[in-house]
mmCIF file of C-alpha atoms in Angstrom:
data_model
loop_
_atom_site.group_PDB
_atom_site.id
_atom_site.type_symbol
_atom_site.label_atom_id
_atom_site.label_comp_id
_atom_site.label_asym_id
_atom_site.label_seq_id
_atom_site.Cartn_x
_atom_site.Cartn_y
_atom_site.Cartn_z
ATOM 1 C CA UNK O 14 179.231 75.327 73.361
ATOM 2 C CA UNK O 15 179.775 71.716 72.260
ATOM 3 C CA UNK O 16 179.651 71.078 68.502
ATOM 4 C CA UNK O 17 176.953 68.442 69.020
ATOM 5 C CA UNK O 18 174.185 69.036 71.547
ATOM 6 C CA UNK O 19 171.758 66.576 73.028
ATOM 7 C CA UNK O 20 168.961 69.157 73.060
ATOM 8 C CA UNK O 21 168.138 72.666 71.899
ATOM 9 C CA UNK O 22 165.368 74.540 73.720
ATOM 10 C CA UNK O 23 163.889 77.616 72.030
ATOM 11 C CA UNK O 24 162.152 80.013 74.394
ATOM 12 C CA UNK O 25 163.177 80.801 77.969
ATOM 13 C CA UNK O 26 159.715 81.016 79.493
ATOM 14 C CA UNK O 27 158.851 78.929 82.567
ATOM 15 C CA UNK O 28 158.299 75.759 80.539
ATOM 16 C CA UNK O 29 161.384 76.152 78.373
ATOM 17 C CA UNK O 30 163.589 76.958 81.363
ATOM 18 C CA UNK O 31 162.252 73.970 83.291
ATOM 19 C CA UNK O 32 162.774 71.623 80.346
ATOM 20 C CA UNK O 33 166.348 72.833 79.875
ATOM 21 C CA UNK O 34 167.137 72.500 83.579
ATOM 22 C CA UNK O 35 165.684 68.989 83.795
ATOM 23 C CA UNK O 36 167.646 67.845 80.745
ATOM 24 C CA UNK O 37 170.863 69.343 82.129
ATOM 25 C CA UNK O 38 170.277 67.738 85.541
ATOM 26 C CA UNK O 39 170.117 64.383 83.788
ATOM 27 C CA UNK O 40 173.526 64.915 82.225
ATOM 28 C CA UNK O 41 172.505 66.092 78.760
ATOM 29 C CA UNK O 42 174.182 68.982 76.959
ATOM 30 C CA UNK O 43 171.614 71.704 76.351
ATOM 31 C CA UNK O 44 171.497 75.054 74.561
ATOM 32 C CA UNK O 45 168.712 77.470 75.501
ATOM 33 C CA UNK O 46 167.781 80.329 73.153
ATOM 34 C CA UNK O 47 165.598 83.363 73.885
ATOM 35 C CA UNK O 48 164.808 86.148 71.421
ATOM 36 C CA UNK O 49 163.969 88.768 74.052
ATOM 37 C CA UNK O 50 166.415 90.580 76.302
ATOM 38 C CA UNK O 51 164.919 89.049 79.464
ATOM 39 C CA UNK O 52 163.941 85.523 80.379
ATOM 40 C CA UNK O 53 160.630 84.505 81.906
ATOM 41 C CA UNK O 54 158.147 84.500 79.045
ATOM 42 C CA UNK O 55 154.635 85.195 80.282
ATOM 43 C CA UNK O 56 155.867 85.314 83.896
ATOM 44 C CA UNK O 57 158.032 88.404 83.339
ATOM 45 C CA UNK O 58 157.484 91.730 85.095
ATOM 46 C CA UNK O 59 157.706 94.893 82.987
ATOM 47 C CA UNK O 60 157.162 98.639 83.256
ATOM 48 C CA UNK O 61 154.362 98.860 80.708
ATOM 49 C CA UNK O 62 152.826 102.223 81.608
ATOM 50 C CA UNK O 63 154.809 104.646 83.781
ATOM 51 C CA UNK O 64 158.288 104.378 85.308
ATOM 52 C CA UNK O 65 158.198 102.512 88.605
ATOM 53 C CA UNK O 66 154.821 100.875 87.922
ATOM 54 C CA UNK O 67 155.384 97.185 87.262
ATOM 55 C CA UNK O 68 152.921 94.923 85.517
ATOM 56 C CA UNK O 69 152.587 91.343 84.388
ATOM 57 C CA UNK O 70 152.531 91.098 80.572
ATOM 58 C CA UNK O 71 150.720 87.763 80.717
ATOM 59 C CA UNK O 72 150.373 85.622 83.837
ATOM 60 C CA UNK O 73 148.924 87.534 86.798
ATOM 61 C CA UNK O 74 148.740 84.669 89.285
ATOM 62 C CA UNK O 75 150.568 81.375 89.459
ATOM 63 C CA UNK O 76 148.454 78.681 91.155
ATOM 64 C CA UNK O 77 149.984 75.951 89.022
ATOM 65 C CA UNK O 78 153.444 77.426 89.538
ATOM 66 C CA UNK O 79 153.462 76.960 93.279
ATOM 67 C CA UNK O 80 151.725 73.560 92.972
ATOM 68 C CA UNK O 81 153.801 72.206 90.082
ATOM 69 C CA UNK O 82 155.918 69.151 91.034
ATOM 70 C CA UNK O 83 158.530 70.263 88.487
ATOM 71 C CA UNK O 84 158.815 73.801 89.882
ATOM 72 C CA UNK O 85 158.822 72.539 93.460
ATOM 73 C CA UNK O 86 161.847 70.385 92.658
ATOM 74 C CA UNK O 87 163.852 73.469 91.666
ATOM 75 C CA UNK O 88 165.591 75.703 94.269
ATOM 76 C CA UNK O 89 163.833 78.815 92.962
ATOM 77 C CA UNK O 90 163.761 80.568 96.354
ATOM 78 C CA UNK O 91 167.556 80.493 96.343
ATOM 79 C CA UNK O 92 167.454 82.720 93.264
ATOM 80 C CA UNK O 93 165.014 85.247 94.660
ATOM 81 C CA UNK O 94 161.549 83.769 94.168
ATOM 82 C CA UNK O 95 159.127 85.025 96.801
ATOM 83 C CA UNK O 96 155.415 84.273 96.711
ATOM 84 C CA UNK O 97 152.879 86.917 97.738
ATOM 85 C CA UNK O 98 149.240 86.119 98.490
ATOM 86 C CA UNK O 99 146.272 88.426 97.951
ATOM 87 C CA UNK O 100 143.195 88.310 100.154
ATOM 88 C CA UNK O 101 141.100 88.213 96.990
ATOM 89 C CA UNK O 102 143.113 86.478 94.260
ATOM 90 C CA UNK O 103 140.741 87.513 91.470
ATOM 91 C CA UNK O 104 137.754 89.798 90.907
ATOM 92 C CA UNK O 105 135.497 90.689 87.996
ATOM 93 C CA UNK O 106 134.068 94.198 88.570
ATOM 94 C CA UNK O 107 130.761 95.432 87.168
ATOM 95 C CA UNK O 108 129.563 98.940 86.220
ATOM 96 C CA UNK O 109 127.181 99.087 89.188
ATOM 97 C CA UNK O 110 130.086 98.821 91.635
ATOM 98 C CA UNK O 111 129.611 95.150 92.472
ATOM 99 C CA UNK O 112 132.042 92.350 91.696
ATOM 100 C CA UNK O 113 132.249 88.593 91.414
ATOM 101 C CA UNK O 114 135.276 87.504 93.407
ATOM 102 C CA UNK O 115 137.420 84.407 93.586
ATOM 103 C CA UNK O 116 138.216 84.277 97.292
ATOM 104 C CA UNK O 117 140.230 81.949 99.483
ATOM 105 C CA UNK O 118 137.012 80.463 100.855
ATOM 106 C CA UNK O 119 134.193 78.744 98.991
ATOM 107 C CA UNK O 120 131.601 80.569 101.101
ATOM 108 C CA UNK O 121 132.898 84.050 100.227
ATOM 109 C CA UNK O 122 133.190 83.181 96.542
ATOM 110 C CA UNK O 123 129.699 81.687 96.450
ATOM 111 C CA UNK O 124 128.223 84.720 98.217
ATOM 112 C CA UNK O 125 129.623 87.045 95.534
ATOM 113 C CA UNK O 126 127.740 85.066 92.867
ATOM 114 C CA UNK O 127 124.378 85.763 94.469
ATOM 115 C CA UNK O 128 121.797 83.477 96.087
ATOM 116 C CA UNK O 129 120.623 81.885 92.841
ATOM 117 C CA UNK O 130 124.097 80.546 91.923
ATOM 118 C CA UNK O 131 125.818 80.041 95.279
ATOM 119 C CA UNK O 132 124.547 76.484 95.671
ATOM 120 C CA UNK O 133 125.502 75.459 92.129
ATOM 121 C CA UNK O 134 129.026 76.751 92.672
ATOM 122 C CA UNK O 135 129.350 74.844 95.939
ATOM 123 C CA UNK O 136 128.191 71.622 94.282
ATOM 124 C CA UNK O 137 130.761 72.101 91.514
ATOM 125 C CA UNK O 138 133.681 72.793 93.834
ATOM 126 C CA UNK O 139 133.223 71.041 97.149
ATOM 127 C CA UNK O 140 133.547 67.385 96.022
ATOM 128 C CA UNK O 141 137.199 68.024 95.121
ATOM 129 C CA UNK O 142 138.398 70.266 97.952
ATOM 130 C CA UNK O 143 139.352 67.629 100.510
ATOM 131 C CA UNK O 144 141.460 65.757 97.959
ATOM 132 C CA UNK O 145 142.857 68.758 96.090
ATOM 133 C CA UNK O 146 146.555 68.130 96.878
ATOM 134 C CA UNK O 147 146.397 64.587 95.504
ATOM 135 C CA UNK O 148 144.245 65.647 92.565
ATOM 136 C CA UNK O 149 146.644 68.468 91.659
ATOM 137 C CA UNK O 150 149.613 66.076 91.635
ATOM 138 C CA UNK O 151 147.724 63.578 89.478
ATOM 139 C CA UNK O 152 146.428 66.317 87.167
ATOM 140 C CA UNK O 153 149.940 67.654 86.512
ATOM 141 C CA UNK O 154 151.742 64.306 86.213
ATOM 142 C CA UNK O 155 152.432 62.597 82.921
ATOM 143 C CA UNK O 156 150.717 59.200 82.619
ATOM 144 C CA UNK O 157 154.042 57.642 81.653
ATOM 145 C CA UNK O 158 155.799 58.769 84.842
ATOM 146 C CA UNK O 159 153.438 57.586 87.574
ATOM 147 C CA UNK O 160 150.064 55.983 88.127
ATOM 148 C CA UNK O 161 147.381 58.278 89.566
ATOM 149 C CA UNK O 162 147.330 58.290 93.347
ATOM 150 C CA UNK O 163 143.545 58.663 93.331
ATOM 151 C CA UNK O 164 142.253 57.457 89.957
ATOM 152 C CA UNK O 165 138.584 57.666 90.992
ATOM 153 C CA UNK O 166 138.761 61.360 91.905
ATOM 154 C CA UNK O 167 140.865 62.092 88.820
ATOM 155 C CA UNK O 168 138.257 60.373 86.631
ATOM 156 C CA UNK O 169 135.436 62.357 88.280
ATOM 157 C CA UNK O 170 137.397 65.541 87.687
ATOM 158 C CA UNK O 171 137.919 64.581 84.050
ATOM 159 C CA UNK O 172 134.233 63.876 83.533
ATOM 160 C CA UNK O 173 133.378 67.270 85.025
ATOM 161 C CA UNK O 174 135.963 69.022 82.851
ATOM 162 C CA UNK O 175 135.492 67.343 79.473
ATOM 163 C CA UNK O 176 132.097 68.826 78.499
ATOM 164 C CA UNK O 177 132.292 72.151 76.631
ATOM 165 C CA UNK O 178 132.350 75.327 78.677
ATOM 166 C CA UNK O 179 128.964 76.277 77.259
ATOM 167 C CA UNK O 180 127.460 73.390 79.241
ATOM 168 C CA UNK O 181 129.248 74.540 82.378
ATOM 169 C CA UNK O 182 127.622 77.958 82.049
ATOM 170 C CA UNK O 183 124.191 76.331 82.016
ATOM 171 C CA UNK O 184 124.681 75.410 85.673
ATOM 172 C CA UNK O 185 124.346 79.091 86.533
ATOM 173 C CA UNK O 186 121.586 81.656 86.131
ATOM 174 C CA UNK O 187 123.040 85.130 86.724
ATOM 175 C CA UNK O 188 125.744 87.233 85.114
ATOM 176 C CA UNK O 189 128.379 87.530 87.912
ATOM 177 C CA UNK O 190 129.452 83.886 87.880
ATOM 178 C CA UNK O 191 129.127 83.620 84.098
ATOM 179 C CA UNK O 192 131.341 86.671 83.590
ATOM 180 C CA UNK O 193 134.033 85.378 85.934
ATOM 181 C CA UNK O 194 134.037 81.898 84.406
ATOM 182 C CA UNK O 195 134.118 83.336 80.875
ATOM 183 C CA UNK O 196 137.346 85.121 81.722
ATOM 184 C CA UNK O 197 138.833 81.876 82.974
ATOM 185 C CA UNK O 198 137.778 79.994 79.859
ATOM 186 C CA UNK O 199 139.661 82.605 77.816
ATOM 187 C CA UNK O 200 142.897 80.909 78.942
ATOM 188 C CA UNK O 201 142.316 78.451 76.114
ATOM 189 C CA UNK O 202 143.382 81.338 73.815
ATOM 190 C CA UNK O 203 140.843 80.463 71.119
ATOM 191 C CA UNK O 204 137.746 82.345 69.932
ATOM 192 C CA UNK O 205 134.765 81.843 72.221
ATOM 193 C CA UNK O 206 132.749 80.696 69.222
ATOM 194 C CA UNK O 207 135.335 78.086 68.234
ATOM 195 C CA UNK O 208 134.115 74.617 67.300
ATOM 196 C CA UNK O 209 134.274 72.593 69.409
ATOM 197 C CA UNK O 210 133.963 75.054 72.324
ATOM 198 C CA UNK O 211 136.644 75.175 74.990
ATOM 199 C CA UNK O 212 136.288 72.338 77.508
ATOM 200 C CA UNK O 213 135.073 73.139 81.012
ATOM 201 C CA UNK O 214 138.440 72.001 82.348
ATOM 202 C CA UNK O 215 139.888 75.314 81.180
ATOM 203 C CA UNK O 216 137.751 77.080 83.752
ATOM 204 C CA UNK O 217 136.702 74.605 86.418
ATOM 205 C CA UNK O 218 140.178 73.773 87.835
ATOM 206 C CA UNK O 219 141.062 77.421 88.326
ATOM 207 C CA UNK O 220 138.130 78.444 90.568
ATOM 208 C CA UNK O 221 138.884 75.540 92.889
ATOM 209 C CA UNK O 222 142.456 76.336 93.738
ATOM 210 C CA UNK O 223 142.142 79.447 95.970
ATOM 211 C CA UNK O 224 139.899 77.531 98.369
ATOM 212 C CA UNK O 225 141.932 74.337 98.114
ATOM 213 C CA UNK O 226 145.434 75.771 98.023
ATOM 214 C CA UNK O 227 147.589 78.809 97.288
ATOM 215 C CA UNK O 228 146.868 81.213 94.428
ATOM 216 C CA UNK O 229 149.927 83.481 94.668
ATOM 217 C CA UNK O 230 151.837 85.872 92.472
ATOM 218 C CA UNK O 231 155.597 86.079 92.299
ATOM 219 C CA UNK O 232 156.964 89.214 93.935
ATOM 220 C CA UNK O 233 158.923 91.249 91.368
ATOM 221 C CA UNK O 234 162.681 91.325 91.626
ATOM 222 C CA UNK O 235 164.445 94.709 91.953
ATOM 223 C CA UNK O 236 165.479 94.442 88.293
ATOM 224 C CA UNK O 237 164.783 91.898 85.556
ATOM 225 C CA UNK O 238 167.333 89.204 84.839
ATOM 226 C CA UNK O 239 169.216 90.095 81.696
ATOM 227 C CA UNK O 240 169.605 87.606 78.876
ATOM 228 C CA UNK O 241 172.075 86.201 78.135
ATOM 229 C CA UNK O 242 173.455 86.032 81.696
ATOM 230 C CA UNK O 243 176.812 87.642 82.301
#
């Protein structure tokens, strides 16, 4: 290791690994440190219950992984990445045996919310579907790196996502859709009663992606990658 480094990255999760790789690709000397015995952060796969049963300790699906411009620029498939796609990417079950589902089609998702909320869900989602690829690139690009390709749609998306999630819930009347969206809002990792409440953007982008694009999970490797590499 050189005595003087250009950068030190602490944490070998997806973001830390990507930052270290991008810095190294630009000719900088980089040291990457990880406290755990395996890399991957929240995208790891672990045997958490019984031997042979593998689970995700954090991220269960990776819609922004497969759509990320940064991840797409990396030859991850060469190192074993394989995406798998579920027919129903997400479901919220209820004690009566029913479930609110996040399906690959808007119609199937809306139907699971019931007749009183199906129309509201369609009105929330459908304006962005046809332009989702462009919107996703603009949404995940830094303002300093490129101008938005579709600033009007990006602004509309921002206006829909800035109000607090409590206002988003007022669009709906019944529990199935509210329960599913509440789980998505929990990605903000703050108490639900926090002030100010989590913005709608923490939930509204996620329900759009299965209908607009892939919502996959990464197939587990035969064994986790040890850290440090040998």
